[in-house]
PDB file of C-alpha atoms and ligand atoms in Angstrom:
ATOM      1  CA  UNK A 751     -12.214   0.180  14.506  1.00  0.00           C
ATOM      2  CA  UNK A 752     -13.110  -1.618  17.554  1.00  0.00           C
ATOM      3  CA  UNK A 753     -10.501  -1.306  20.416  1.00  0.00           C
ATOM      4  CA  UNK A 754      -9.857  -5.236  20.343  1.00  0.00           C
ATOM      5  CA  UNK A 755      -8.515  -4.674  16.824  1.00  0.00           C
ATOM      6  CA  UNK A 756      -6.005  -1.969  18.036  1.00  0.00           C
ATOM      7  CA  UNK A 757      -5.009  -4.162  20.635  1.00  0.00           C
ATOM      8  CA  UNK A 758      -4.035  -6.918  18.070  1.00  0.00           C
ATOM      9  CA  UNK A 759      -1.821  -4.405  16.451  1.00  0.00           C
ATOM     10  CA  UNK A 760       0.299  -3.723  19.577  1.00  0.00           C
ATOM     11  CA  UNK A 761       3.095  -6.313  18.703  1.00  0.00           C
ATOM     12  CA  UNK A 762       4.351  -5.197  15.314  1.00  0.00           C
ATOM     13  CA  UNK A 763       4.971  -1.855  13.609  1.00  0.00           C
ATOM     14  CA  UNK A 764       2.986  -0.971  10.379  1.00  0.00           C
ATOM     15  CA  UNK A 765       4.926   0.592   7.369  1.00  0.00           C
ATOM     16  CA  UNK A 766       2.812   2.137   4.609  1.00  0.00           C
ATOM     17  CA  UNK A 767       4.137   2.786   1.234  1.00  0.00           C
ATOM     18  CA  UNK A 768       2.212   5.254  -0.789  1.00  0.00           C
ATOM     19  CA  UNK A 769       2.910   7.056  -4.190  1.00  0.00           C
ATOM     20  CA  UNK A 770       1.360   7.412  -7.672  1.00  0.00           C
ATOM     21  CA  UNK A 771       0.669   4.491 -10.014  1.00  0.00           C
ATOM     22  CA  UNK A 772       3.853   3.475 -11.935  1.00  0.00           C
ATOM     23  CA  UNK A 773       6.238   4.849  -9.217  1.00  0.00           C
ATOM     24  CA  UNK A 774       7.593   1.253  -8.460  1.00  0.00           C
ATOM     25  CA  UNK A 775       5.923   0.795  -5.052  1.00  0.00           C
ATOM     26  CA  UNK A 776       5.368  -2.813  -5.683  1.00  0.00           C
ATOM     27  CA  UNK A 777       8.925  -3.610  -6.952  1.00  0.00           C
ATOM     28  CA  UNK A 778      10.223  -1.807  -3.930  1.00  0.00           C
ATOM     29  CA  UNK A 779       7.868  -3.729  -1.544  1.00  0.00           C
ATOM     30  CA  UNK A 780       9.053  -7.158  -3.155  1.00  0.00           C
ATOM     31  CA  UNK A 781      12.744  -6.116  -2.686  1.00  0.00           C
ATOM     32  CA  UNK A 782      12.114  -5.066   0.881  1.00  0.00           C
ATOM     33  CA  UNK A 783      10.251  -8.290   1.721  1.00  0.00           C
ATOM     34  CA  UNK A 784      12.967 -10.560  -0.057  1.00  0.00           C
ATOM     35  CA  UNK A 785      15.785  -8.915   1.959  1.00  0.00           C
ATOM     36  CA  UNK A 786      14.022  -8.777   5.529  1.00  0.00           C
ATOM     37  CA  UNK A 787      12.493 -11.949   6.952  1.00  0.00           C
ATOM     38  CA  UNK A 788      11.048  -9.766   9.718  1.00  0.00           C
ATOM     39  CA  UNK A 789       8.947  -7.807   7.243  1.00  0.00           C
ATOM     40  CA  UNK A 790       5.515  -9.358   6.140  1.00  0.00           C
ATOM     41  CA  UNK A 791       3.644  -7.902   3.093  1.00  0.00           C
ATOM     42  CA  UNK A 792      -0.084  -7.738   3.468  1.00  0.00           C
ATOM     43  CA  UNK A 793      -2.092  -9.153   0.490  1.00  0.00           C
ATOM     44  CA  UNK A 794      -4.813  -6.874  -0.562  1.00  0.00           C
ATOM     45  CA  UNK A 795      -8.250  -7.607  -1.911  1.00  0.00           C
ATOM     46  CA  UNK A 796      -9.433  -6.004  -4.793  1.00  0.00           C
ATOM     47  CA  UNK A 797     -12.461  -5.863  -7.231  1.00  0.00           C
ATOM     48  CA  UNK A 798     -10.255  -4.963 -10.197  1.00  0.00           C
ATOM     49  CA  UNK A 799      -9.772  -7.648 -12.952  1.00  0.00           C
ATOM     50  CA  UNK A 800      -6.265  -9.218 -13.186  1.00  0.00           C
ATOM     51  CA  UNK A 801      -4.056  -7.731 -15.668  1.00  0.00           C
ATOM     52  CA  UNK A 802      -2.522 -10.133 -18.138  1.00  0.00           C
ATOM     53  CA  UNK A 803       1.017  -9.062 -16.838  1.00  0.00           C
ATOM     54  CA  UNK A 804      -0.098 -10.261 -13.233  1.00  0.00           C
ATOM     55  CA  UNK A 805       0.608 -13.815 -12.002  1.00  0.00           C
ATOM     56  CA  UNK A 806      -2.448 -13.604  -9.883  1.00  0.00           C
ATOM     57  CA  UNK A 807      -0.648 -13.471  -6.487  1.00  0.00           C
ATOM     58  CA  UNK A 808      -0.587  -9.830  -6.392  1.00  0.00           C
ATOM     59  CA  UNK A 809      -4.136  -9.404  -4.993  1.00  0.00           C
ATOM     60  CA  UNK A 810      -6.944 -11.550  -3.828  1.00  0.00           C
ATOM     61  CA  UNK A 811      -9.319 -10.888  -6.649  1.00  0.00           C
ATOM     62  CA  UNK A 812     -12.894 -10.927  -5.731  1.00  0.00           C
ATOM     63  CA  UNK A 813     -16.355 -10.000  -6.900  1.00  0.00           C
ATOM     64  CA  UNK A 814     -17.703  -6.576  -5.609  1.00  0.00           C
ATOM     65  CA  UNK A 815     -20.462  -8.278  -3.785  1.00  0.00           C
ATOM     66  CA  UNK A 816     -17.986 -10.447  -1.858  1.00  0.00           C
ATOM     67  CA  UNK A 817     -15.846  -7.245  -1.134  1.00  0.00           C
ATOM     68  CA  UNK A 818     -18.996  -5.276   0.175  1.00  0.00           C
ATOM     69  CA  UNK A 819     -19.857  -8.284   2.275  1.00  0.00           C
ATOM     70  CA  UNK A 820     -16.312  -8.207   3.815  1.00  0.00           C
ATOM     71  CA  UNK A 821     -17.013  -4.321   4.504  1.00  0.00           C
ATOM     72  CA  UNK A 822     -20.141  -5.178   6.137  1.00  0.00           C
ATOM     73  CA  UNK A 823     -18.443  -7.663   8.425  1.00  0.00           C
ATOM     74  CA  UNK A 824     -15.524  -5.009   9.193  1.00  0.00           C
ATOM     75  CA  UNK A 825     -13.156  -7.391   7.604  1.00  0.00           C
ATOM     76  CA  UNK A 826     -10.879  -4.599   6.482  1.00  0.00           C
ATOM     77  CA  UNK A 827      -8.128  -2.628   8.390  1.00  0.00           C
ATOM     78  CA  UNK A 828      -8.841  -0.082   5.478  1.00  0.00           C
ATOM     79  CA  UNK A 829     -10.399  -0.076   2.214  1.00  0.00           C
ATOM     80  CA  UNK A 830     -10.970   2.564  -0.492  1.00  0.00           C
ATOM     81  CA  UNK A 831     -12.399   3.143  -3.924  1.00  0.00           C
ATOM     82  CA  UNK A 832      -9.594   3.984  -6.539  1.00  0.00           C
ATOM     83  CA  UNK A 833     -10.594   4.727  -9.990  1.00  0.00           C
ATOM     84  CA  UNK A 834     -13.819   2.562  -9.761  1.00  0.00           C
ATOM     85  CA  UNK A 835     -12.346  -0.572  -8.213  1.00  0.00           C
ATOM     86  CA  UNK A 836     -12.389  -1.310  -4.481  1.00  0.00           C
ATOM     87  CA  UNK A 837      -9.174  -2.111  -2.676  1.00  0.00           C
ATOM     88  CA  UNK A 838      -8.603  -3.201   0.795  1.00  0.00           C
ATOM     89  CA  UNK A 839      -6.139  -4.514   3.497  1.00  0.00           C
ATOM     90  CA  UNK A 840      -7.516  -7.343   5.608  1.00  0.00           C
ATOM     91  CA  UNK A 841      -6.896  -7.333   9.381  1.00  0.00           C
ATOM     92  CA  UNK A 842      -3.269  -7.850   9.553  1.00  0.00           C
ATOM     93  CA  UNK A 843      -2.054 -11.157  11.005  1.00  0.00           C
ATOM     94  CA  UNK A 844       1.790 -11.435  10.559  1.00  0.00           C
ATOM     95  CA  UNK A 845       3.673 -14.216  11.980  1.00  0.00           C
ATOM     96  CA  UNK A 846       4.995 -13.486  15.527  1.00  0.00           C
ATOM     97  CA  UNK A 847       8.124 -11.235  15.408  1.00  0.00           C
ATOM     98  CA  UNK A 848       7.310  -9.769  11.979  1.00  0.00           C
ATOM     99  CA  UNK A 849       6.379  -6.041  11.061  1.00  0.00           C
ATOM    100  CA  UNK A 850       3.619  -5.280   8.499  1.00  0.00           C
ATOM    101  CA  UNK A 851       4.277  -3.716   5.203  1.00  0.00           C
ATOM    102  CA  UNK A 852       1.327  -2.110   3.294  1.00  0.00           C
ATOM    103  CA  UNK A 853       1.427  -0.933  -0.205  1.00  0.00           C
ATOM    104  CA  UNK A 854      -1.819   1.130  -0.597  1.00  0.00           C
ATOM    105  CA  UNK A 855      -3.132   4.262  -2.048  1.00  0.00           C
ATOM    106  CA  UNK A 856      -3.410   7.608  -0.047  1.00  0.00           C
ATOM    107  CA  UNK A 857      -6.992   7.327   0.883  1.00  0.00           C
ATOM    108  CA  UNK A 858      -6.067   4.113   2.613  1.00  0.00           C
ATOM    109  CA  UNK A 859      -3.075   5.453   4.396  1.00  0.00           C
ATOM    110  CA  UNK A 860      -5.145   8.211   5.815  1.00  0.00           C
ATOM    111  CA  UNK A 861      -7.325   5.762   7.392  1.00  0.00           C
ATOM    112  CA  UNK A 862      -4.381   3.771   8.739  1.00  0.00           C
ATOM    113  CA  UNK A 863      -3.115   6.961  10.193  1.00  0.00           C
ATOM    114  CA  UNK A 864      -6.434   7.824  11.885  1.00  0.00           C
ATOM    115  CA  UNK A 865      -6.548   4.414  13.555  1.00  0.00           C
ATOM    116  CA  UNK A 866      -2.908   3.925  14.232  1.00  0.00           C
ATOM    117  CA  UNK A 867      -0.910   7.300  14.298  1.00  0.00           C
ATOM    118  CA  UNK A 868       2.352   5.585  14.916  1.00  0.00           C
ATOM    119  CA  UNK A 869       2.242   3.771  11.535  1.00  0.00           C
ATOM    120  CA  UNK A 870       5.187   5.058   9.284  1.00  0.00           C
ATOM    121  CA  UNK A 871       3.891   6.457   5.998  1.00  0.00           C
ATOM    122  CA  UNK A 872       6.539   6.550   3.302  1.00  0.00           C
ATOM    123  CA  UNK A 873       5.873   8.465   0.075  1.00  0.00           C
ATOM    124  CA  UNK A 874       7.630   7.079  -2.949  1.00  0.00           C
ATOM    125  CA  UNK A 875       7.990   9.705  -5.811  1.00  0.00           C
ATOM    126  CA  UNK A 876       9.172   9.263  -9.393  1.00  0.00           C
ATOM    127  CA  UNK A 877      12.149  11.439 -10.849  1.00  0.00           C
ATOM    128  CA  UNK A 878       9.635  12.537 -13.589  1.00  0.00           C
ATOM    129  CA  UNK A 879       6.224  12.184 -14.939  1.00  0.00           C
ATOM    130  CA  UNK A 880       7.463  10.638 -18.068  1.00  0.00           C
ATOM    131  CA  UNK A 881       8.909   7.838 -16.138  1.00  0.00           C
ATOM    132  CA  UNK A 882       5.489   7.134 -14.495  1.00  0.00           C
ATOM    133  CA  UNK A 883       4.012   7.101 -17.962  1.00  0.00           C
ATOM    134  CA  UNK A 884       6.366   4.657 -19.250  1.00  0.00           C
ATOM    135  CA  UNK A 885       5.717   2.310 -16.385  1.00  0.00           C
ATOM    136  CA  UNK A 886       2.047   2.531 -16.522  1.00  0.00           C
ATOM    137  CA  UNK A 887       2.133   1.941 -20.402  1.00  0.00           C
ATOM    138  CA  UNK A 888       4.324  -1.144 -19.753  1.00  0.00           C
ATOM    139  CA  UNK A 889       1.920  -2.846 -17.664  1.00  0.00           C
ATOM    140  CA  UNK A 890      -0.519  -3.235 -20.627  1.00  0.00           C
ATOM    141  CA  UNK A 891      -3.122  -0.898 -19.307  1.00  0.00           C
ATOM    142  CA  UNK A 892      -5.087   1.097 -22.134  1.00  0.00           C
ATOM    143  CA  UNK A 893      -4.099   4.737 -23.050  1.00  0.00           C
ATOM    144  CA  UNK A 894      -7.290   6.170 -21.557  1.00  0.00           C
ATOM    145  CA  UNK A 895      -6.645   4.217 -18.321  1.00  0.00           C
ATOM    146  CA  UNK A 896      -2.896   5.549 -18.218  1.00  0.00           C
ATOM    147  CA  UNK A 897      -4.304   9.274 -18.849  1.00  0.00           C
ATOM    148  CA  UNK A 898      -6.916   8.927 -16.086  1.00  0.00           C
ATOM    149  CA  UNK A 899      -4.120   7.569 -13.625  1.00  0.00           C
ATOM    150  CA  UNK A 900      -1.739  10.356 -14.827  1.00  0.00           C
ATOM    151  CA  UNK A 901      -4.283  13.031 -14.157  1.00  0.00           C
ATOM    152  CA  UNK A 902      -4.880  12.055 -10.527  1.00  0.00           C
ATOM    153  CA  UNK A 903      -1.048  12.028  -9.793  1.00  0.00           C
ATOM    154  CA  UNK A 904      -0.777  15.535  -8.632  1.00  0.00           C
ATOM    155  CA  UNK A 905      -3.513  15.252  -6.142  1.00  0.00           C
ATOM    156  CA  UNK A 906      -2.154  11.893  -5.051  1.00  0.00           C
ATOM    157  CA  UNK A 907       1.228  13.422  -4.405  1.00  0.00           C
ATOM    158  CA  UNK A 908      -0.061  16.498  -2.535  1.00  0.00           C
ATOM    159  CA  UNK A 909      -1.953  14.489  -0.091  1.00  0.00           C
ATOM    160  CA  UNK A 910       1.009  12.102   0.232  1.00  0.00           C
ATOM    161  CA  UNK A 911       3.270  14.980   1.017  1.00  0.00           C
ATOM    162  CA  UNK A 912       0.984  16.024   3.739  1.00  0.00           C
ATOM    163  CA  UNK A 913       0.640  12.821   5.546  1.00  0.00           C
ATOM    164  CA  UNK A 914       3.908  11.144   4.856  1.00  0.00           C
ATOM    165  CA  UNK A 915       6.732  10.767   7.598  1.00  0.00           C
ATOM    166  CA  UNK A 916       9.201  10.068   4.933  1.00  0.00           C
ATOM    167  CA  UNK A 917       9.641  10.834   1.155  1.00  0.00           C
ATOM    168  CA  UNK A 918      11.813   8.772  -1.008  1.00  0.00           C
ATOM    169  CA  UNK A 919      12.483   9.366  -4.685  1.00  0.00           C
ATOM    170  CA  UNK A 920      12.799   6.174  -6.769  1.00  0.00           C
ATOM    171  CA  UNK A 921      15.489   7.378  -9.254  1.00  0.00           C
ATOM    172  CA  UNK A 922      17.432   4.374  -8.561  1.00  0.00           C
ATOM    173  CA  UNK A 923      15.814   1.079  -7.309  1.00  0.00           C
ATOM    174  CA  UNK A 924      18.621  -0.119  -5.270  1.00  0.00           C
ATOM    175  CA  UNK A 925      19.277   3.255  -3.428  1.00  0.00           C
ATOM    176  CA  UNK A 926      15.554   3.675  -2.862  1.00  0.00           C
ATOM    177  CA  UNK A 927      15.093   0.293  -1.189  1.00  0.00           C
ATOM    178  CA  UNK A 928      18.329   1.019   1.057  1.00  0.00           C
ATOM    179  CA  UNK A 929      17.023   4.331   1.993  1.00  0.00           C
ATOM    180  CA  UNK A 930      13.576   2.601   3.078  1.00  0.00           C
ATOM    181  CA  UNK A 931      15.639  -0.131   4.826  1.00  0.00           C
ATOM    182  CA  UNK A 932      17.252   2.489   7.015  1.00  0.00           C
ATOM    183  CA  UNK A 933      14.042   4.173   7.801  1.00  0.00           C
ATOM    184  CA  UNK A 934      12.659   0.792   9.037  1.00  0.00           C
ATOM    185  CA  UNK A 935      15.785   0.046  11.158  1.00  0.00           C
ATOM    186  CA  UNK A 936      15.399   3.408  12.799  1.00  0.00           C
ATOM    187  CA  UNK A 937      11.744   2.759  13.314  1.00  0.00           C
ATOM    188  CA  UNK A 938      12.583  -0.523  14.958  1.00  0.00           C
ATOM    189  CA  UNK A 939      15.173   1.085  17.225  1.00  0.00           C
ATOM    190  CA  UNK A 940      12.731   4.029  18.334  1.00  0.00           C
ATOM    191  CA  UNK A 941       9.309   2.594  18.238  1.00  0.00           C
ATOM    192  CA  UNK A 942       9.009  -0.742  19.966  1.00  0.00           C
ATOM    193  CA  UNK A 943       4.946  -1.034  19.743  1.00  0.00           C
ATOM    194  CA  UNK A 944       2.077   0.637  17.897  1.00  0.00           C
ATOM    195  CA  UNK A 945       0.406   1.787  21.216  1.00  0.00           C
TER     196      UNK A 945
HETATM  197  P1  5GP B1331      -3.328  -1.060  -9.110  1.00  0.00           P
HETATM  198  O1  5GP B1331      -4.795  -1.211  -9.692  1.00  0.00           O
HETATM  199  O2  5GP B1331      -2.608  -0.247  -9.949  1.00  0.00           O
HETATM  200  O3  5GP B1331      -2.834  -2.349  -8.746  1.00  0.00           O
HETATM  201  O4  5GP B1331      -3.546  -0.373  -7.834  1.00  0.00           O
HETATM  202  C1  5GP B1331      -4.232   0.920  -7.767  1.00  0.00           C
HETATM  203  C2  5GP B1331      -3.805   1.684  -6.385  1.00  0.00           C
HETATM  204  O5  5GP B1331      -4.526   0.943  -5.350  1.00  0.00           O
HETATM  205  C3  5GP B1331      -2.555   1.693  -6.013  1.00  0.00           C
HETATM  206  O6  5GP B1331      -2.205   3.087  -5.615  1.00  0.00           O
HETATM  207  C4  5GP B1331      -2.355   0.720  -4.911  1.00  0.00           C
HETATM  208  O7  5GP B1331      -1.150   0.921  -4.132  1.00  0.00           O
HETATM  209  C5  5GP B1331      -3.639   0.708  -4.403  1.00  0.00           C
HETATM  210  N1  5GP B1331      -3.880  -0.211  -3.445  1.00  0.00           N
HETATM  211  C6  5GP B1331      -3.467  -1.566  -3.454  1.00  0.00           C
HETATM  212  N2  5GP B1331      -3.995  -2.344  -2.447  1.00  0.00           N
HETATM  213  C7  5GP B1331      -4.676  -1.527  -1.719  1.00  0.00           C
HETATM  214  C8  5GP B1331      -5.315  -1.610  -0.605  1.00  0.00           C
HETATM  215  O8  5GP B1331      -5.539  -2.647   0.111  1.00  0.00           O
HETATM  216  N3  5GP B1331      -5.826  -0.514  -0.090  1.00  0.00           N
HETATM  217  C9  5GP B1331      -5.889   0.705  -0.677  1.00  0.00           C
HETATM  218  N4  5GP B1331      -6.519   1.767  -0.049  1.00  0.00           N
HETATM  219  N5  5GP B1331      -5.238   0.896  -1.786  1.00  0.00           N
HETATM  220  C10 5GP B1331      -4.662  -0.141  -2.438  1.00  0.00           C
END
């Protein structure tokens, strides 16, 4: 990342939620944003097709060619290929006074940390594998897709545990959100900038 991009990030904190598919990262992210006007959720780009259960606001859905063009133009803060689809965070541009919340995969979080070591990575873990499976199935994905996602979970958790500053188990949504809010409050007290 060019130095000018790093300078752009000096005025806000970056909080990164990671965790296996089905753990509830998206639900937690939405609850955090709804409760905190000083937190801004980055909207990712993806080449994956929209699920029937999705409204269309979850991502900017683009063709692979368009995504690759944006990579060439250094348009992403981080990007990664996940199970055959590309996902990327555009260069963050939050409203003044807001901190940035990213909900991304572990490869993306590794890139964020390389570029911005002060980013706060929070790993969300599920209380059990069966809860992950239930949640993945409820999204309407195929059995094969769910099986592939579950197979990659142990590796995602192992990398996540190695890079996360905090680990939160999502056995109760309200409690998990409160724990993350406390982490963010602490971050705001002790880390005024990302420099
Ligand atoms: P899904 O297809 O289930 O919505 O997301 C698949 C994975 O991609 C999830 O782990 C999700 O957090 C991750 N993801 C979503 N947006 C981004 C992004 O901008 N960058 C990266 N690296 N991963 C992302």
